[in-house]
Structure formats: structure tokens, C-alpha cells
Coordinates of C-alpha atoms in Angstrom, one line a residue:
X447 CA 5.3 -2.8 14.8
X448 CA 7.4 -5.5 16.7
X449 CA 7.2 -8.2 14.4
X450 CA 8.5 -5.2 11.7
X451 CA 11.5 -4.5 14.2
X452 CA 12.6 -8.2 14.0
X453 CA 12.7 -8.2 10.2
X454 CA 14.5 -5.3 10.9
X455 CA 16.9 -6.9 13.4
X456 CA 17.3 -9.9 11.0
X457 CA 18.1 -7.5 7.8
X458 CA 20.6 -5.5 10.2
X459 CA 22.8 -8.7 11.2
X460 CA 22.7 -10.2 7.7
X461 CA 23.9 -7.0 6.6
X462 CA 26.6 -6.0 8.4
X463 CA 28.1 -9.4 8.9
X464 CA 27.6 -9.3 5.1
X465 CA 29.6 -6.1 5.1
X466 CA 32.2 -7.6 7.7
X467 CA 32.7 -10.5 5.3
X468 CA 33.2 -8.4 2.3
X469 CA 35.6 -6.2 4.3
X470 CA 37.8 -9.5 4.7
X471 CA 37.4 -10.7 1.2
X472 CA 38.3 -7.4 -0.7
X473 CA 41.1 -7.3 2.4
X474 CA 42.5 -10.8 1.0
X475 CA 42.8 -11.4 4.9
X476 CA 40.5 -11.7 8.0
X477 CA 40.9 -8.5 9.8
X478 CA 37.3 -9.1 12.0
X479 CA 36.1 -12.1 13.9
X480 CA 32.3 -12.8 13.9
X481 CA 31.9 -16.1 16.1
X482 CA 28.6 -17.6 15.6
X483 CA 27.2 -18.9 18.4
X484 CA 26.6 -21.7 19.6
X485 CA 27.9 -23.6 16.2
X486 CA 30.7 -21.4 15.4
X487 CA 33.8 -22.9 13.5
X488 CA 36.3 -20.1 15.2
X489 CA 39.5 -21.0 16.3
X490 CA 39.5 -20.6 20.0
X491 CA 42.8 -21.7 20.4
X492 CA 46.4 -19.5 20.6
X493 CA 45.9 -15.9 21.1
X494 CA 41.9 -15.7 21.2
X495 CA 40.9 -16.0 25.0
X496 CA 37.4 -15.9 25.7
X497 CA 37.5 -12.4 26.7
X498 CA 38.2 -11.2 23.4
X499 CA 35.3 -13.5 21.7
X500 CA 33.2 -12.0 23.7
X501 CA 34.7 -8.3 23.7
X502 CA 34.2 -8.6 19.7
X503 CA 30.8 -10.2 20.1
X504 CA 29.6 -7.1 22.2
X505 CA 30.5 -4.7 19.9
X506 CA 28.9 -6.5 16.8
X507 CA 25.9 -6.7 19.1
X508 CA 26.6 -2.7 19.8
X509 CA 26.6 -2.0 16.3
X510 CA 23.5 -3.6 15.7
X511 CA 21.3 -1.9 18.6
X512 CA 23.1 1.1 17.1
X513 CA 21.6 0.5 13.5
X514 CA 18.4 -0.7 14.9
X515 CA 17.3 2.4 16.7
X516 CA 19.0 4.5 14.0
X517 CA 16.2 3.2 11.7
X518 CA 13.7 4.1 14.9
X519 CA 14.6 7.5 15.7
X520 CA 15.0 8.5 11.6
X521 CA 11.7 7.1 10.8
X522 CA 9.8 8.5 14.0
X523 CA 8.6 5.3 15.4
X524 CA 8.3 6.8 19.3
X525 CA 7.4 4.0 21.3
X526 CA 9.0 1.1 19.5
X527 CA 12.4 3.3 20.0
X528 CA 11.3 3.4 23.9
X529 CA 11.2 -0.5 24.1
X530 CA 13.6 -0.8 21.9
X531 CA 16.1 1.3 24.5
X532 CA 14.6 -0.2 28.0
X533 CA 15.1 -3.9 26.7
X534 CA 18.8 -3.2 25.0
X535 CA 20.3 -0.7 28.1
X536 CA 20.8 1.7 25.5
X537 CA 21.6 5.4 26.5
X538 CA 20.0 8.0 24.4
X539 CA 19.7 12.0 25.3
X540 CA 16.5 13.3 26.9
X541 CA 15.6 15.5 24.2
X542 CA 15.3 12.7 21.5
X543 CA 12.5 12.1 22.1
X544 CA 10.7 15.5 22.2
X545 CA 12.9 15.9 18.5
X546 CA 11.1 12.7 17.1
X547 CA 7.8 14.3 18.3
X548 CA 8.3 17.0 16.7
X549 CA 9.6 15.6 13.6
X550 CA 6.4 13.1 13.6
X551 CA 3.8 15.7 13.8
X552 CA 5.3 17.8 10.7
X553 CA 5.6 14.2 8.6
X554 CA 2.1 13.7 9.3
X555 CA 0.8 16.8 8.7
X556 CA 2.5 16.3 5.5
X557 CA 1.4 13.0 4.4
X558 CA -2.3 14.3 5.6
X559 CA -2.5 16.7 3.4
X560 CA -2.1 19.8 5.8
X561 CA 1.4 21.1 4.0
X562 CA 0.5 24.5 5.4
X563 CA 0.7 23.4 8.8
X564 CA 3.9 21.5 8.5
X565 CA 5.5 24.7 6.7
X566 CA 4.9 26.8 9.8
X567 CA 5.8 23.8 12.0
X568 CA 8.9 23.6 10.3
X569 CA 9.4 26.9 10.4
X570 CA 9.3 27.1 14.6
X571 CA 11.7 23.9 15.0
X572 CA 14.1 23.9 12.4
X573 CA 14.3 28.3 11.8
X574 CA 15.5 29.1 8.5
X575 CA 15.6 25.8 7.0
X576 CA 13.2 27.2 4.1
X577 CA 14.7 30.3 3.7
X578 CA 17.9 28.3 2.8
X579 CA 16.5 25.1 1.4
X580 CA 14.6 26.9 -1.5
X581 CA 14.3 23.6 -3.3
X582 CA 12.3 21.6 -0.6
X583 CA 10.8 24.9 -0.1
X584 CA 8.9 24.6 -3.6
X585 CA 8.2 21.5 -3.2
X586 CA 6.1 21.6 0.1
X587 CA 4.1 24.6 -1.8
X588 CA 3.3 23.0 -5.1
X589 CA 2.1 20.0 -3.3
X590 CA -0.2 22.1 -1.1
X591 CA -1.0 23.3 -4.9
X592 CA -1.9 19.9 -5.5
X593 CA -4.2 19.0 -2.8
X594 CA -6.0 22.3 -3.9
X595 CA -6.2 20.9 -7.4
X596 CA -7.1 17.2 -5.9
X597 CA -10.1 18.5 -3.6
X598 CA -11.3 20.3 -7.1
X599 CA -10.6 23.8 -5.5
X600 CA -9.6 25.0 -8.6
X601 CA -9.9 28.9 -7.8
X602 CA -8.2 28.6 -5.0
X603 CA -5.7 26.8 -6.5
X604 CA -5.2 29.4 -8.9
X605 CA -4.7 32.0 -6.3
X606 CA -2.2 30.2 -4.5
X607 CA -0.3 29.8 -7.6
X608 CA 0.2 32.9 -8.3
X609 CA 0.7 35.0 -4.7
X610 CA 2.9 31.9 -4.2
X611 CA 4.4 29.8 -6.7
X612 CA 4.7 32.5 -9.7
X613 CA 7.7 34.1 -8.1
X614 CA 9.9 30.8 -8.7
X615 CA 9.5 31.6 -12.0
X616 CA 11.9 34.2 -12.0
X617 CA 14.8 30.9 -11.7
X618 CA 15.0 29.2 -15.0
X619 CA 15.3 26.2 -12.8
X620 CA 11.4 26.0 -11.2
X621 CA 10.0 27.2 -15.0
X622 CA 9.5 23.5 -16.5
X623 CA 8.5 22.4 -13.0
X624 CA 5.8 25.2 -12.7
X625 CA 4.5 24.9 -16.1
X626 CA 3.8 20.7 -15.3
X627 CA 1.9 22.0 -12.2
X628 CA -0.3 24.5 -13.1
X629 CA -1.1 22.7 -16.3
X630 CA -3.1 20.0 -14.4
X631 CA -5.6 23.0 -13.9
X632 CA -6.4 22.2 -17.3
X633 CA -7.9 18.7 -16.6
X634 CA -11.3 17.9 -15.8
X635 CA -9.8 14.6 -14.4
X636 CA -5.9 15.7 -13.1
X637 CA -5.0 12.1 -12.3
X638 CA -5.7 11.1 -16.0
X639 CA -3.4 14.0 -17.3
X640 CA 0.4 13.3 -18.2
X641 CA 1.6 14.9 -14.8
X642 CA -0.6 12.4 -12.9
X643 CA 2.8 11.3 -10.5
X644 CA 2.6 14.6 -8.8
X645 CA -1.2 13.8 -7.0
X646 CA 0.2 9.9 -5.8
X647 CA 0.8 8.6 -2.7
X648 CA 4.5 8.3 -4.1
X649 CA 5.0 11.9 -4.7
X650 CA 3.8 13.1 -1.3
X651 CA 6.2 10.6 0.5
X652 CA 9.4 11.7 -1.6
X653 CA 8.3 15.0 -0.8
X654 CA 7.9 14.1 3.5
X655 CA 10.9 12.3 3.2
X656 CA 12.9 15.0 1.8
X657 CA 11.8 17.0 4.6
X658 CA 12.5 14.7 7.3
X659 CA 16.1 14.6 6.3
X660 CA 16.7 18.0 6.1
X661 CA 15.4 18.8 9.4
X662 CA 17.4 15.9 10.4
X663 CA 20.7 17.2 8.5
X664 CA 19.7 21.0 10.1
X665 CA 19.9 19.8 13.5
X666 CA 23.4 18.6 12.5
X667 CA 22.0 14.6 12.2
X668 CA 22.4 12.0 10.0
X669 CA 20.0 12.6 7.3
X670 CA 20.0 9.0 6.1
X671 CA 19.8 5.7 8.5
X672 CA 23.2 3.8 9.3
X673 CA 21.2 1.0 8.0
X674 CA 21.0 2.7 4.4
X675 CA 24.4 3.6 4.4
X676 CA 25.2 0.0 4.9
X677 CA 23.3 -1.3 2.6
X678 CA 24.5 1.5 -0.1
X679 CA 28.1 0.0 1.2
X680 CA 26.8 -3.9 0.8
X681 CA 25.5 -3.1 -2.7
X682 CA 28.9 -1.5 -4.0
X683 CA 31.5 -3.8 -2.3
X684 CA 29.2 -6.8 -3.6
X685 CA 28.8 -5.4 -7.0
X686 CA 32.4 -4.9 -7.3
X687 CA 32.9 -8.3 -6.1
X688 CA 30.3 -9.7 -8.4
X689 CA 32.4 -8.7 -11.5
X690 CA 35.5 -10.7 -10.5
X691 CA 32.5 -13.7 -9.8
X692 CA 31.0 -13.4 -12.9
X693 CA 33.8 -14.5 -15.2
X694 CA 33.8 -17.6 -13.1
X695 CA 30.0 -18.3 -14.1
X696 CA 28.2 -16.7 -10.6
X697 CA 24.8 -14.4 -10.7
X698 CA 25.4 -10.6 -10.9
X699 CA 24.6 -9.2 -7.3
X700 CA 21.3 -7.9 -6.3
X701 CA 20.4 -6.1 -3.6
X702 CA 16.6 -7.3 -3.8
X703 CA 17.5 -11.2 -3.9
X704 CA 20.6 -10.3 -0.6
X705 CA 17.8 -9.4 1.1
X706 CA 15.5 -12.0 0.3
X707 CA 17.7 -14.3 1.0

């Protein structure tokens, strides 16, 4: 897990002094000194003194800690978070913690196969998110629906399908969506059929995900990482940028390659 917190470091300050350098560009002046120690071409004559260097450094440094464990708390990674916080100084709330628990075990209930469990998990920590989130709602039963189908429980399958997923019917928008799930009863081999993406790996982590960021968003918290937000801010400015670039003969940007690089 550490050596996937320093590529996660390294992405971090790549992108944001990516996004500082951008912010200058588009700006058509440099409104946000970055020095780059210890081989930094700053001026650190006139006006800069060396408190403000290192005021600016602090904060950049700030701003990275805060993206950093940002990416922990989101993504539930407890004790990484912990270290992360007792070697930075951070200051984080006392019930963090107990949230990310929380927020773990219903993920992993989830991604285990137990959606049952993290429905009525969900529905003692986050009360009334389902009743309002109707979407994610259906989703978190017709993948339970799915496991059915996967473990070849087909009766029981059936059942559930109609004491609990037949009543979406009645909204025109759950009716194409139903009829792709309770067609795979008609397989002998469901992962062969046409609506094979609903039993992957993929499916049930778009499905956790979508879960973890509404319980995020109910407890009034970001439901995306500062470090995606970033990087949704890198891609635009850059792609902007890139079509000024690309009459002079440069590469279209790509987020994959920035990255790589």
C-alpha cells in the first residue's frame, strides 16, 4: 500500500504543479511561484525574501497532503490514512475514522457479493439515502438479482424479482433496464448472453462506487477526490491549450500519456 501512496504522491505534485503552470499560461502572466528545490531557477532577488519562498512552498506542500489523504479517506484505505496523518502533522476530526469504517464494511459487503447486507448497513448510517436515491436504489437490488442468477439460484432469483424489482416497472425509466435483467434468466450460461456486463467485476465496482459517493455526498462530503477534480481540471485547461498547440505542429493532449510521463 505504501509504495501505491508514493505513486500517488508523485501523480499529486505533477499534477497540480501541472495545473499551477497552466493557471499561468492561460493567465498570460505568473500569478504562483513554485520554487523547485534545491535546483530552482526562481528569482530570489527584489521583493521575494525567503519567508515568502518558503510561505508559498508550505502551502503547495499543504495542498498536497490535502489531496493525498483526500484520495485515502474517499477510497477507505484506514491505516494508510493513519500514517499518512502521524508522519505529515495533519489534523483530521475523531470521527473520520469511525465514517471510513463504516463506509469500508458496506463497500465490501458490496464487492463480496452480500448486497443485502450493505442495503441494511446503508440504511442505519446514511437514513433515507435509498428512499431518495431511487436510482442507486435499483441498482444495489438488481445486482443482488445477479448474484442470484450467477450462483444458478434461478428460483430464487425469480422471486426476488418479482416481490422486488417488478415494482420499478411502473417508471418507464427501469423498464428496458428490467427487461435486460431478467432476460439472463433465460441462459443456461448468463455470462455468454448479450447482457453479460452486468455479472463482471466491472459492473459491481461502478455499482460500489456509486454508493460510496452518495453516502459520501449524504454526509455533506465531497463525493469525488480533490485529486479527480484536478485531474478533470488538468485535462480541460490542457485540452484547451492543446488546440492553440496544435496548429503549431504539437501532439493533442492526453491524459493517459500526462500521467505516464
Amino acid at each position: 500500500m505504501f509504495s501505491h501512496l508514493i505513486k500517488i504522491w508523485g501523480i499529486t505534485k505533477t499534477i497540480i504543479g501541472d495545473v499551477y503552470e497552466n493557471h499561468r499560461d492561460s493567465c498570460g502572466y505568473n500569478s504562483i511561484q513554485i520554487p523547485k528545490f534545491p535546483h530552482s531557477t526562481f528569482d530570489y532577488s527584489g521583493a521575494q525574501s525567503w519567508t515568502s519562498i518558503l510561505a508559498t512552498t508550505i502551502t503547495f506542500e499543504n495542498d498536497i497532503h490535502n489531496i493525498v489523504i483526500s484520495y485515502l479517506v474517499h477510497n477507505c484505505h484506514k491505516e494508510t490514512a493513519e500514517s499518512f496523518i502521524a508522519c505529515t502533522g495533519m489534523k483530521q476530526s475523531a470521527n473520520y475514522i469511525e465514517d471510513m469504517e463504516k463506509r469500508k464494511r458496506i463497500i465490501n459487503f458490496v464487492m463480496e457479493g452480500d448486497v443485502l447486507k450493505a442495503i441494511e448497513l446503508t440504511e442505519q448510517f446514511a437514513h433515507d439515502l435509498l428512499e431518495k436515491n431511487i436510482d442507486l436504489h435499483f441498482d444495489l437490488l438488481s445486482l443482488h438479482f445477479v448474484n442470484l442468477v450467477i450462483s444458478r439460484k434461478c428460483t430464487e432469483a425469480l422471486e426476488f424479482a418479482q416481490t422486488k424489482l417488478t415494482p420499478f416497472g411502473k417508471m418507464d425509466k427501469y423498464v428496458h433496464k428490467l427487461e435486460d435483467f431478467l432476460a439472463l434468466l433465460a441462459y443456461d450460461e448468463p455470462e455468454k448472453s448479450p447482457m453479460f456486463h452486468f455479472l463482471s467485476p466491472d459492473y459491481r465496482q461502478e455499482v460500489a462506487d456509486t454508493l460510496n459517493q452518495a453516502i459520501l455526498a449524504h454526509a455533506n462530503l465531497p463525493s469525488y477526490t480533490a485529486m479527480e477534480r484536478l485531474i478533470k481540471q488538468t485535462t480541460a485547461v490542457r485540452q484547451c491549450l492543446s488546440q492553440e498547440t496544435e496548429k503549431d505542429g504539437f501532439p493533442p493532449f492526453s491524459l493517459k500519456d500526462f500521467l505516464r510521463s
